Amino acid sequence: MHGQRGDAPEGLFLTFEGPDGAGKSTQARLLRERLQACGREVLLVREPGGTPIGEKMRELLLDPRYTEMTVVCEVFLYSAARTQLVVEQIRPALLRGVVVISDRYSDSTLVYQGLAGGEDLEVIRKINLWATGGLVPRRTFLLDLEAEKGLLRVRRAKRGIRSAGEDRIEQKELVFHRRVRRGFLELAVREQERICVISADTDASSVHARVWEMVIPLLPVDNCQL
Ligand code: TYD
């Protein structure tokens, strides 16, 4: 079956992962601009969301009022949003030869709900394989940052924005966010070929330079100017 490794038939599937505040969205945007400058068509999506159904689920998942939401419920909602995103957006784009960049994907569920949230990792893995039809990114960039620094960045970014309080996940305690960081690093050790760990404790352009170094070998030679 085409697309099991995220590169069917000519498209390229890349994801950014990492703790809150690591700068994934900035890096995803910088990478999109760079690829577009090389003449590649790019689709940038974010999780949870990216489809009408997914955006509804995002509202449910991040609403700070729903303190009673169980971790199992989170697993299903994140995975349900993901299946819509894969079917409606990611697979069709890959089939057209587009580079797809996703700001978070299945690894976030494995880490936030599994390794940090305490639910069964193998069950989550199976649910995600089912939800995505087995679509795995060709390369995942794990932006690594201490939990304290990440949360500080999130708070700073939101300061001054009216009604931009913390969402339900950000409100979790620091110990949880430390487990998230450790969980991502653990996944990276298990899947060294796919997951590249990049320190996010530096300026955005240095992080981008590291990401770009890793992307170049994945592009057809005639497709990018160094
Ligand atoms: P968002 O505001 O998009 O944060 P970020 O910019 O850090 O991605 O909110 C997404 C939140 O949802 C974030 O705290 C991580 C969490 N999350 C999970 O817990 N499990 C998942 O599977 C995904 C995709 C996200």
mmCIF file of C-alpha atoms and ligand atoms in Angstrom:
data_model
loop_
_atom_site.group_PDB
_atom_site.id
_atom_site.type_symbol
_atom_site.label_atom_id
_atom_site.label_comp_id
_atom_site.label_asym_id
_atom_site.label_seq_id
_atom_site.Cartn_x
_atom_site.Cartn_y
_atom_site.Cartn_z
ATOM 1 C CA MET A 1 0.000 0.000 0.000
ATOM 2 C CA HIS A 2 1.265 3.431 -0.906
ATOM 3 C CA GLY A 3 1.867 6.010 1.753
ATOM 4 C CA GLN A 4 2.756 3.850 4.738
ATOM 5 C CA ARG A 5 5.900 5.914 5.206
ATOM 6 C CA GLY A 6 4.308 9.222 4.351
ATOM 7 C CA ASP A 7 5.907 9.683 0.952
ATOM 8 C CA ALA A 8 3.332 8.402 -1.499
ATOM 9 C CA PRO A 9 3.862 8.691 -4.378
ATOM 10 C CA GLU A 10 5.951 11.889 -4.476
ATOM 11 C CA GLY A 11 4.675 13.897 -1.563
ATOM 12 C CA LEU A 12 6.597 14.192 1.643
ATOM 13 C CA PHE A 13 5.067 14.068 5.103
ATOM 14 C CA LEU A 14 6.907 15.936 7.862
ATOM 15 C CA THR A 15 5.809 16.610 11.435
ATOM 16 C CA PHE A 16 6.882 18.882 14.273
ATOM 17 C CA GLU A 17 6.521 17.672 17.842
ATOM 18 C CA GLY A 18 7.567 18.844 21.272
ATOM 19 C CA PRO A 19 6.369 20.289 24.544
ATOM 20 C CA ASP A 20 4.146 23.380 24.742
ATOM 21 C CA GLY A 21 6.104 26.537 23.924
ATOM 22 C CA ALA A 22 8.913 24.821 22.005
ATOM 23 C CA GLY A 23 8.181 26.925 18.918
ATOM 24 C CA LYS A 24 6.700 24.295 16.608
ATOM 25 C CA SER A 25 4.283 26.638 14.901
ATOM 26 C CA THR A 26 7.019 29.168 14.122
ATOM 27 C CA GLN A 27 9.284 26.436 12.754
ATOM 28 C CA ALA A 28 6.488 24.913 10.699
ATOM 29 C CA ARG A 29 5.835 28.318 9.116
ATOM 30 C CA LEU A 30 9.533 28.965 8.444
ATOM 31 C CA LEU A 31 9.881 25.571 6.792
ATOM 32 C CA ARG A 32 6.817 26.191 4.654
ATOM 33 C CA GLU A 33 8.258 29.512 3.442
ATOM 34 C CA ARG A 34 11.614 27.929 2.638
ATOM 35 C CA LEU A 35 10.042 25.060 0.706
ATOM 36 C CA GLN A 36 7.779 27.417 -1.186
ATOM 37 C CA ALA A 37 10.809 29.492 -2.117
ATOM 38 C CA CYS A 38 12.193 26.274 -3.639
ATOM 39 C CA GLY A 39 9.073 25.936 -5.741
ATOM 40 C CA ARG A 40 7.427 23.185 -3.710
ATOM 41 C CA GLU A 41 3.721 23.171 -3.013
ATOM 42 C CA VAL A 42 3.193 22.914 0.740
ATOM 43 C CA LEU A 43 0.224 22.108 2.950
ATOM 44 C CA LEU A 44 0.601 23.181 6.581
ATOM 45 C CA VAL A 45 -1.878 21.736 9.077
ATOM 46 C CA ARG A 46 -2.152 21.831 12.831
ATOM 47 C CA GLU A 47 -3.501 19.401 15.381
ATOM 48 C CA PRO A 48 -6.009 19.144 16.797
ATOM 49 C CA GLY A 49 -7.992 20.773 14.005
ATOM 50 C CA GLY A 50 -7.517 21.465 10.325
ATOM 51 C CA THR A 51 -10.984 20.279 9.262
ATOM 52 C CA PRO A 52 -14.456 21.509 10.259
ATOM 53 C CA ILE A 53 -15.011 18.420 12.461
ATOM 54 C CA GLY A 54 -11.471 18.613 13.863
ATOM 55 C CA GLU A 55 -11.885 22.283 14.819
ATOM 56 C CA LYS A 56 -15.029 21.397 16.803
ATOM 57 C CA MET A 57 -13.061 18.721 18.612
ATOM 58 C CA ARG A 58 -10.273 21.214 19.265
ATOM 59 C CA GLU A 59 -12.798 23.477 21.020
ATOM 60 C CA LEU A 60 -13.946 20.580 23.212
ATOM 61 C CA LEU A 61 -10.404 19.418 23.971
ATOM 62 C CA LEU A 62 -8.941 22.766 24.929
ATOM 63 C CA ASP A 63 -11.928 24.289 26.749
ATOM 64 C CA PRO A 64 -10.758 24.880 30.350
ATOM 65 C CA ARG A 65 -14.326 24.286 31.655
ATOM 66 C CA TYR A 66 -14.190 20.545 30.967
ATOM 67 C CA THR A 67 -12.015 19.575 33.927
ATOM 68 C CA GLU A 68 -13.864 16.238 34.118
ATOM 69 C CA MET A 69 -12.572 15.042 30.723
ATOM 70 C CA THR A 70 -10.799 11.703 31.108
ATOM 71 C CA VAL A 71 -7.512 10.873 29.410
ATOM 72 C CA VAL A 72 -9.248 8.057 27.505
ATOM 73 C CA CYS A 73 -11.765 10.573 26.191
ATOM 74 C CA GLU A 74 -8.818 12.743 25.092
ATOM 75 C CA VAL A 75 -7.279 9.804 23.223
ATOM 76 C CA PHE A 76 -10.468 9.270 21.245
ATOM 77 C CA LEU A 77 -11.069 12.942 20.484
ATOM 78 C CA TYR A 78 -7.494 13.658 19.361
ATOM 79 C CA SER A 79 -7.481 10.488 17.265
ATOM 80 C CA ALA A 80 -10.916 11.209 15.804
ATOM 81 C CA ALA A 81 -9.792 14.704 14.761
ATOM 82 C CA ARG A 82 -6.677 13.114 13.247
ATOM 83 C CA THR A 83 -8.568 10.600 11.123
ATOM 84 C CA GLN A 84 -10.553 13.440 9.522
ATOM 85 C CA LEU A 85 -7.362 15.383 8.894
ATOM 86 C CA VAL A 86 -5.656 12.418 7.246
ATOM 87 C CA VAL A 87 -8.621 11.540 5.043
ATOM 88 C CA GLU A 88 -9.695 15.066 4.099
ATOM 89 C CA GLN A 89 -6.344 16.817 3.830
ATOM 90 C CA ILE A 90 -3.108 14.899 4.292
ATOM 91 C CA ARG A 91 -3.550 11.861 2.046
ATOM 92 C CA PRO A 92 -5.057 13.742 -0.892
ATOM 93 C CA ALA A 93 -2.210 16.273 -0.711
ATOM 94 C CA LEU A 94 0.475 13.560 -0.577
ATOM 95 C CA LEU A 95 -1.108 11.903 -3.586
ATOM 96 C CA ARG A 96 -0.777 15.209 -5.471
ATOM 97 C CA GLY A 97 2.930 15.314 -4.623
ATOM 98 C CA VAL A 98 2.610 18.087 -2.048
ATOM 99 C CA VAL A 99 4.887 18.458 0.980
ATOM 100 C CA VAL A 100 2.669 18.177 4.057
ATOM 101 C CA ILE A 101 3.848 19.676 7.342
ATOM 102 C CA SER A 102 1.830 18.874 10.441
ATOM 103 C CA ASP A 103 2.171 20.829 13.663
ATOM 104 C CA ARG A 104 1.763 17.774 15.971
ATOM 105 C CA TYR A 105 0.531 14.283 15.000
ATOM 106 C CA SER A 106 0.243 10.806 16.577
ATOM 107 C CA ASP A 107 3.403 11.173 18.692
ATOM 108 C CA SER A 108 1.636 13.891 20.712
ATOM 109 C CA THR A 109 -1.087 11.429 21.730
ATOM 110 C CA LEU A 110 1.477 8.742 22.564
ATOM 111 C CA VAL A 111 3.277 11.221 24.803
ATOM 112 C CA TYR A 112 0.597 13.505 26.330
ATOM 113 C CA GLN A 113 -2.011 10.776 26.913
ATOM 114 C CA GLY A 114 0.314 7.735 27.074
ATOM 115 C CA LEU A 115 3.766 8.329 28.527
ATOM 116 C CA ALA A 116 2.761 11.454 30.486
ATOM 117 C CA GLY A 117 -0.975 10.799 30.909
ATOM 118 C CA GLY A 118 -0.610 7.200 32.063
ATOM 119 C CA GLU A 119 -2.827 5.405 29.531
ATOM 120 C CA ASP A 120 -1.718 2.224 27.771
ATOM 121 C CA LEU A 121 0.814 3.041 25.078
ATOM 122 C CA GLU A 122 0.115 -0.023 22.954
ATOM 123 C CA VAL A 123 -3.632 0.656 22.901
ATOM 124 C CA ILE A 124 -2.989 4.268 21.861
ATOM 125 C CA ARG A 125 -0.595 3.073 19.174
ATOM 126 C CA LYS A 126 -3.227 0.721 17.750
ATOM 127 C CA ILE A 127 -5.977 3.340 17.838
ATOM 128 C CA ASN A 128 -3.688 5.718 15.972
ATOM 129 C CA LEU A 129 -2.687 3.190 13.361
ATOM 130 C CA TRP A 130 -6.381 2.636 12.753
ATOM 131 C CA ALA A 131 -7.178 6.366 12.758
ATOM 132 C CA THR A 132 -4.417 7.228 10.300
ATOM 133 C CA GLY A 133 -4.640 4.137 8.098
ATOM 134 C CA GLY A 134 -1.007 3.506 9.058
ATOM 135 C CA LEU A 135 0.295 6.827 7.731
ATOM 136 C CA VAL A 136 3.619 7.576 9.443
ATOM 137 C CA PRO A 137 5.643 10.765 8.825
ATOM 138 C CA ARG A 138 8.807 10.408 6.800
ATOM 139 C CA ARG A 139 10.625 12.637 9.296
ATOM 140 C CA THR A 140 9.608 14.128 12.638
ATOM 141 C CA PHE A 141 11.376 17.115 14.167
ATOM 142 C CA LEU A 142 11.249 16.985 17.938
ATOM 143 C CA LEU A 143 11.869 20.485 19.273
ATOM 144 C CA ASP A 144 13.246 19.846 22.725
ATOM 145 C CA LEU A 145 12.974 22.356 25.541
ATOM 146 C CA GLU A 146 12.809 22.249 29.348
ATOM 147 C CA ALA A 147 9.187 22.272 30.518
ATOM 148 C CA GLU A 148 9.673 25.425 32.629
ATOM 149 C CA LYS A 149 11.081 27.369 29.701
ATOM 150 C CA GLY A 150 8.317 26.228 27.373
ATOM 151 C CA LEU A 151 5.547 27.233 29.756
ATOM 152 C CA LEU A 152 7.219 30.583 30.361
ATOM 153 C CA ARG A 153 7.270 31.203 26.605
ATOM 154 C CA VAL A 154 3.577 30.293 26.311
ATOM 155 C CA ARG A 155 2.668 32.640 29.177
ATOM 156 C CA ARG A 156 4.750 35.479 27.754
ATOM 157 C CA ALA A 157 3.210 35.055 24.318
ATOM 158 C CA LYS A 158 -0.288 35.162 25.767
ATOM 159 C CA ARG A 159 0.319 38.080 28.130
ATOM 160 C CA GLY A 160 -1.484 41.124 26.866
ATOM 161 C CA ILE A 161 -3.800 39.162 24.586
ATOM 162 C CA ARG A 162 -7.284 39.669 25.993
ATOM 163 C CA SER A 163 -9.154 36.450 26.802
ATOM 164 C CA ALA A 164 -6.054 34.376 26.057
ATOM 165 C CA GLY A 165 -5.993 32.389 29.283
ATOM 166 C CA GLU A 166 -4.334 28.993 29.541
ATOM 167 C CA ASP A 167 -6.071 26.126 27.785
ATOM 168 C CA ARG A 168 -6.981 22.896 29.575
ATOM 169 C CA ILE A 169 -3.706 21.149 28.716
ATOM 170 C CA GLU A 170 -1.487 24.120 29.587
ATOM 171 C CA GLN A 171 -3.168 24.324 33.000
ATOM 172 C CA LYS A 172 -1.821 20.919 33.958
ATOM 173 C CA GLU A 173 0.962 20.952 36.512
ATOM 174 C CA LEU A 174 4.636 21.379 35.836
ATOM 175 C CA VAL A 175 5.308 17.723 36.726
ATOM 176 C CA PHE A 176 3.023 16.718 33.869
ATOM 177 C CA HIS A 177 4.889 18.936 31.416
ATOM 178 C CA ARG A 178 8.193 17.475 32.630
ATOM 179 C CA ARG A 179 6.831 14.003 31.894
ATOM 180 C CA VAL A 180 5.845 15.246 28.432
ATOM 181 C CA ARG A 181 9.389 16.363 27.707
ATOM 182 C CA ARG A 182 10.848 13.057 28.955
ATOM 183 C CA GLY A 183 8.217 11.103 27.005
ATOM 184 C CA PHE A 184 9.122 12.740 23.710
ATOM 185 C CA LEU A 185 12.822 12.048 24.309
ATOM 186 C CA GLU A 186 11.980 8.421 25.095
ATOM 187 C CA LEU A 187 10.068 8.072 21.817
ATOM 188 C CA ALA A 188 12.995 9.603 19.956
ATOM 189 C CA VAL A 189 15.354 6.974 21.369
ATOM 190 C CA ARG A 190 12.979 4.221 20.251
ATOM 191 C CA GLU A 191 12.557 5.657 16.750
ATOM 192 C CA GLN A 192 15.891 7.219 15.946
ATOM 193 C CA GLU A 193 15.540 6.878 12.190
ATOM 194 C CA ARG A 194 12.377 8.927 12.018
ATOM 195 C CA ILE A 195 12.603 11.345 14.936
ATOM 196 C CA CYS A 196 15.345 14.016 14.918
ATOM 197 C CA VAL A 197 15.823 15.806 18.222
ATOM 198 C CA ILE A 198 16.642 19.487 17.859
ATOM 199 C CA SER A 199 17.318 21.798 20.794
ATOM 200 C CA ALA A 200 14.733 24.581 20.843
ATOM 201 C CA ASP A 201 16.650 26.503 23.491
ATOM 202 C CA THR A 202 18.073 28.901 20.935
ATOM 203 C CA ASP A 203 16.844 31.466 18.425
ATOM 204 C CA ALA A 204 14.302 30.545 15.763
ATOM 205 C CA SER A 205 16.694 30.990 12.826
ATOM 206 C CA SER A 206 19.272 28.560 14.281
ATOM 207 C CA VAL A 207 16.555 25.969 14.878
ATOM 208 C CA HIS A 208 15.315 26.487 11.321
ATOM 209 C CA ALA A 209 18.840 26.003 9.937
ATOM 210 C CA ARG A 210 19.032 22.607 11.706
ATOM 211 C CA VAL A 211 15.619 21.585 10.381
ATOM 212 C CA TRP A 212 16.520 22.638 6.854
ATOM 213 C CA GLU A 213 19.745 20.580 6.929
ATOM 214 C CA MET A 214 17.625 17.512 7.629
ATOM 215 C CA VAL A 215 15.025 18.317 4.976
ATOM 216 C CA ILE A 216 17.423 18.873 2.069
ATOM 217 C CA PRO A 217 18.331 15.174 1.614
ATOM 218 C CA LEU A 218 14.631 14.319 1.461
ATOM 219 C CA LEU A 219 13.994 16.587 -1.540
ATOM 220 C CA PRO A 220 14.673 15.750 -5.168
ATOM 221 C CA VAL A 221 18.004 17.318 -6.157
ATOM 222 C CA ASP A 222 16.581 19.659 -8.775
ATOM 223 C CA ASN A 223 14.038 20.917 -6.306
ATOM 224 C CA CYS A 224 16.030 23.046 -3.966
ATOM 225 C CA GLN A 225 18.677 25.693 -4.026
ATOM 226 C CA LEU A 226 20.961 25.493 -1.022
HETATM 227 P P1 TYD B 1 -2.170 24.175 20.971
HETATM 228 O O1 TYD B 1 -2.707 25.470 21.486
HETATM 229 O O2 TYD B 1 -2.241 23.899 19.514
HETATM 230 O O3 TYD B 1 -0.706 24.047 21.542
HETATM 231 P P2 TYD B 1 0.679 23.849 20.813
HETATM 232 O O4 TYD B 1 0.931 25.128 20.081
HETATM 233 O O5 TYD B 1 1.631 23.590 21.930
HETATM 234 O O6 TYD B 1 0.516 22.653 19.890
HETATM 235 O O7 TYD B 1 -2.880 23.031 21.787
HETATM 236 C C1 TYD B 1 -2.640 21.710 21.607
HETATM 237 C C2 TYD B 1 -2.569 21.080 22.995
HETATM 238 O O8 TYD B 1 -3.072 19.756 22.909
HETATM 239 C C3 TYD B 1 -1.142 20.982 23.487
HETATM 240 O O9 TYD B 1 -1.076 21.312 24.864
HETATM 241 C C4 TYD B 1 -0.809 19.517 23.336
HETATM 242 C C5 TYD B 1 -2.130 18.830 23.428
HETATM 243 N N1 TYD B 1 -2.236 17.581 22.650
HETATM 244 C C6 TYD B 1 -2.416 16.378 23.313
HETATM 245 O O10 TYD B 1 -2.485 16.358 24.558
HETATM 246 N N2 TYD B 1 -2.545 15.219 22.579
HETATM 247 C C7 TYD B 1 -2.516 15.224 21.213
HETATM 248 O O11 TYD B 1 -2.648 14.158 20.562
HETATM 249 C C8 TYD B 1 -2.328 16.482 20.533
HETATM 250 C C9 TYD B 1 -2.309 16.547 19.026
HETATM 251 C C10 TYD B 1 -2.199 17.634 21.293
#
